[in-house]
Amino acid sequence: MFEEVGTTTEGDIIINVGPQHPATHGVLHLVITLNGETIKKVEPHLGYIHRSIEKMCESLSYRQFIYVTSRMDYLSSHINNHACALCVEKGLQVEVPPRAQVIRVLMDELTRIASHELWWGAMAMDLGAFTPFFHAFRERESINDIMEETCGARLTMNYMVPGGVMQDLHPNFQKKVKEFMQLYKRKIHEYDELVTGNIIFQNRMKNVGYLSAEDAVSYGCSGPAARGSGVSCDIRKIYPYEIYDKLEFDEVLETGGDSFARYMVRIREMQQSIRIIEQLIDNIPEGDFQAKTKAVLKLPKGEFYTRVETARGELGVYIVSEGGTTPYRIKFRSPGFSNLSVLDHIARGSKLGDLVAMMGTLDLVIPDIDR
Amino acid sequence: MWSFSNIANNLHKWLSETFNPTMTLIIEMVLAGVAVIGLFAALGLVLVIMERKVSAWMQIRLGPNRVGPKGMLQSLADTLKLLVKEGLTPNGADKLLFNLAPFVAMIVAMLLMAPIAFAKDFQLWDLNIGVLYVSAISSIMVISILMAGWASNNKYSLMGAMRSGAQIVSYELSAGLSILAVVVMTGSLQVSDIIHSQADGWWIFKGHIPMVVAFITFIIAVTAETNRAPFDLAEAESELTAGFHTEYSGMKFALFFLAEYVNVFIVCAIGATLFLGGWMPFHIGNWTQFNHVMDYIPSSIWFFGKTFFLIFVIMWFRWTFPRLRIDQLLNLEWKYLLPISMINLLIVTAMAILKWHF
Amino acid sequence: MSNEELKVKITELLPAATFEEGGEWLTINIDPKDWLPLAQQFRNDDSLYFDYLFCLTCIDWKTHLTMVYHLSSVKHRHNIVIKSKLDRSNPEIETISHIWKTAEFHEREVYEMFGVNFLNHPDLRLLILPDGWEGRNPLRKDFEDTINMIKL
């Protein structure tokens, strides 16, 4: 890749954004062909943080492999774990107790808020506004505190196990979550004042990185990246898992297709998550938090696929079992990988400064792309 | 009463009595040079700690609080660290230009100190084209940035430098036009004349709305000229890593860094001088009692107070606004600020001729 | 369309296809040669309209490789799984990256991880593995990296 550094025969500049670059938030390497400030081509080079989790999982038991997946999309590690647990449960045909289901959904939504908070701050930082980052972390911090009390960890929680959750909720959980929601509602207007309503920000985001609905589907985009183009793809609505079909919430859709639409989807999605938490926090049923499962899990021979909605889009877990104690093959369909592939398409013809905004609104998490 | 001008005059008297006139001149020049370098360093330290504290306050953090009382010696410690760091020159760089660029930046910042009136009758050089001198010298700044960007042999640096060139050349126009508004009102380019014309009120109050417009244009334009956010495209860190000074390290980087802060100080000082009356105290019509109290505050405090207020405003911009894109930046200048300041200048000229101002 | 209706429709389109039972979604086995025309019909037929390729992967069965395509329709909300057996020593299949753009990246991943050669792919290069990597395909079952691989 190093001989590609230089200029092309047409006199275009080729620059390397990454693997270490302030805007890529990880070790993403983009080789960009520039004509002046205008982007002609974006070519991702991946693999800097590839740990081959899929190969690793082939030698791990069905209880163990869940914990490795926390390291994929580390910002929604709960949801990754959830997807894997669901897939194993599908194979074992285990019924998850209602209390565990509610806890799982609560944790998922808290994770989603935390992830979107971090995205919001990081994206504002990409655009040159540093302050929102710290404001976002104020709220994210209190979610992390909640997680720490109940799960014992702040980032890679590893709380989901096949059949339920690892341990019961901390006694303070409900109180803390209510406190968080109070804080969040008190501070939400700051988000709009600081970033959304800013004229510079709107000019940077509107009519930038346009992605049509057909292209979004064709490139396999999912999550807020596709919903910003008006593609209805919220797995929680279309193929509900756990108790999502009993909850009242809206699938957030924007039709703009530009960076601003994708931004607004995430901002509004946080409010929907708050709505879900509000419905559940006072209605956590009593009972077991874990179904009875055997010590050594054995999935029957066959193939199992689950789809869940992470903060970034659709995560698919595909387990091929030969009947043993370890999966024969696991494929993780990560949302980031497909969302990244659209970057070249939407970035062509725009300015270098906009590339950063587009990467921000696609919400790329590099370990999720590389796995 | 104790004041800067008394100290300067006494020093001059003592030197003239002790030495012959040539020797006096030489010693005074050396003293002035040392004073400027001292001020340069002191301003760098003060402004860096101020920026860090202001940003911390806006970002609900504490900021530096370990070195010295309330972390006030942090920037001194940072300077020491930068001094002992290795100054790398990349392979393939144009060594002469690469090493020269930070010094050009610093020299420009120092030259700009000359016509600034820090207190009543305390000025290094009250030349009769003071304001013109400032606009002329500050344009040299872009050369140092272009030198640094080109000589680094790095595409990020080059792009940063090119952006910066386009930006500074454009924004100089509206900065110049808004300065011209004051010059038209005063009828003089000399800094002391401009300050004295504001004895009965600052231009921002005396000049009705057109002067307020000129002031706002000036603040926007100088923010762009000093490459501060939201116009920091030359060093847009999320796009170009560090822009024109990507390849600089150690003290050479520190010189760019210092020059940036000193430039901020200078443009704010010019803004305070032109629009807010420099070291002139705040007076209200015929409230003699109030005006008397205001007169008791030393003129240096007035000057530094106003300047630091403007610096705070510029820092406030930096920590709240996102960055513009290069085409939006140029649109803002050529499509909005330049026509506005041109029309504004016409109105101001009409006002000056018809004596509509207070 | 329900799985039964899909089954009828696909039997019309491709009589040679065999169906696999037991899965959540309709699973069909096809010959690699039939894949490209079938894919075009899947994408363009109004009653099928599979416009969303949400998963593309490969499985190494030690005796042969199996390409697995998971397709979905945003319009009709039905899913289908297509499997195609490939020869392990010389795996070849037509690319579908011009039909579903997302396949371009996924096929590159499968190309380097399993060594499947996608015919007519516009840009079949290494995506994740470092430049100069040759031959060995990490996700194949017989891959052993004595230095870097940690056996758990």
Coordinates of C-alpha atoms in Angstrom, one line a residue, chain A residues 5-6 13-17 21-23 34 37 126-128 130-131 134-135 138 198 200 203-204 208 352-354 356, chain B residues 55 58-61 155-156 158-159 163 229-230 232 237-241 318-328:
Chain A
V5 CA 1.3 7.2 -1.8
G6 CA 1.9 10.0 -4.2
I13 CA -3.1 13.9 -4.8
I14 CA -3.4 10.6 -3.0
I15 CA -3.5 10.9 0.8
N16 CA -3.7 8.4 3.5
V17 CA -6.3 9.1 6.2
H21 CA -5.7 10.0 12.2
P22 CA -7.8 12.1 14.6
A23 CA -11.0 11.7 12.5
L34 CA -8.1 14.2 -4.1
E37 CA -10.1 19.6 -2.0
D126 CA -15.0 15.7 14.0
L127 CA -16.7 18.9 12.8
G128 CA -14.4 21.0 15.0
F130 CA -14.9 20.1 21.1
T131 CA -17.3 21.1 23.8
F134 CA -17.7 16.6 27.3
H135 CA -21.4 17.4 27.5
R138 CA -21.7 13.7 31.4
N198 CA -26.2 25.9 15.0
I200 CA -22.6 26.4 10.8
N203 CA -24.7 24.1 6.7
R204 CA -22.1 21.4 7.2
V208 CA -24.0 16.5 2.2
L352 CA -12.4 16.7 2.2
G353 CA -14.0 18.4 5.2
D354 CA -17.3 16.7 4.4
V356 CA -15.3 13.6 8.2
Chain B
S55 CA -12.3 25.7 27.7
M58 CA -17.1 25.6 29.1
Q59 CA -16.7 21.9 29.0
I60 CA -17.6 21.3 32.6
R61 CA -14.1 20.1 33.5
K155 CA 0.4 16.7 1.7
Y156 CA -1.5 17.5 4.9
L158 CA 0.5 21.6 2.0
M159 CA -3.3 21.5 2.0
R163 CA -6.3 26.7 2.7
A229 CA -11.9 28.1 15.3
P230 CA -14.4 28.2 13.7
D232 CA -9.2 27.0 11.9
E237 CA -7.3 18.6 13.2
S238 CA -10.0 16.2 12.3
E239 CA -9.3 16.6 8.6
L240 CA -5.6 17.5 8.2
T241 CA -4.3 16.1 11.5
R318 CA -13.6 28.4 19.5
W319 CA -15.1 26.3 22.2
T320 CA -18.7 26.5 20.9
F321 CA -18.8 26.5 17.2
P322 CA -18.1 23.7 14.7
R323 CA -15.7 24.4 11.9
L324 CA -16.7 25.7 8.5
R325 CA -15.9 24.0 5.2
I326 CA -13.5 25.7 2.9
D327 CA -16.1 26.7 0.3
Q328 CA -18.4 28.0 3.0

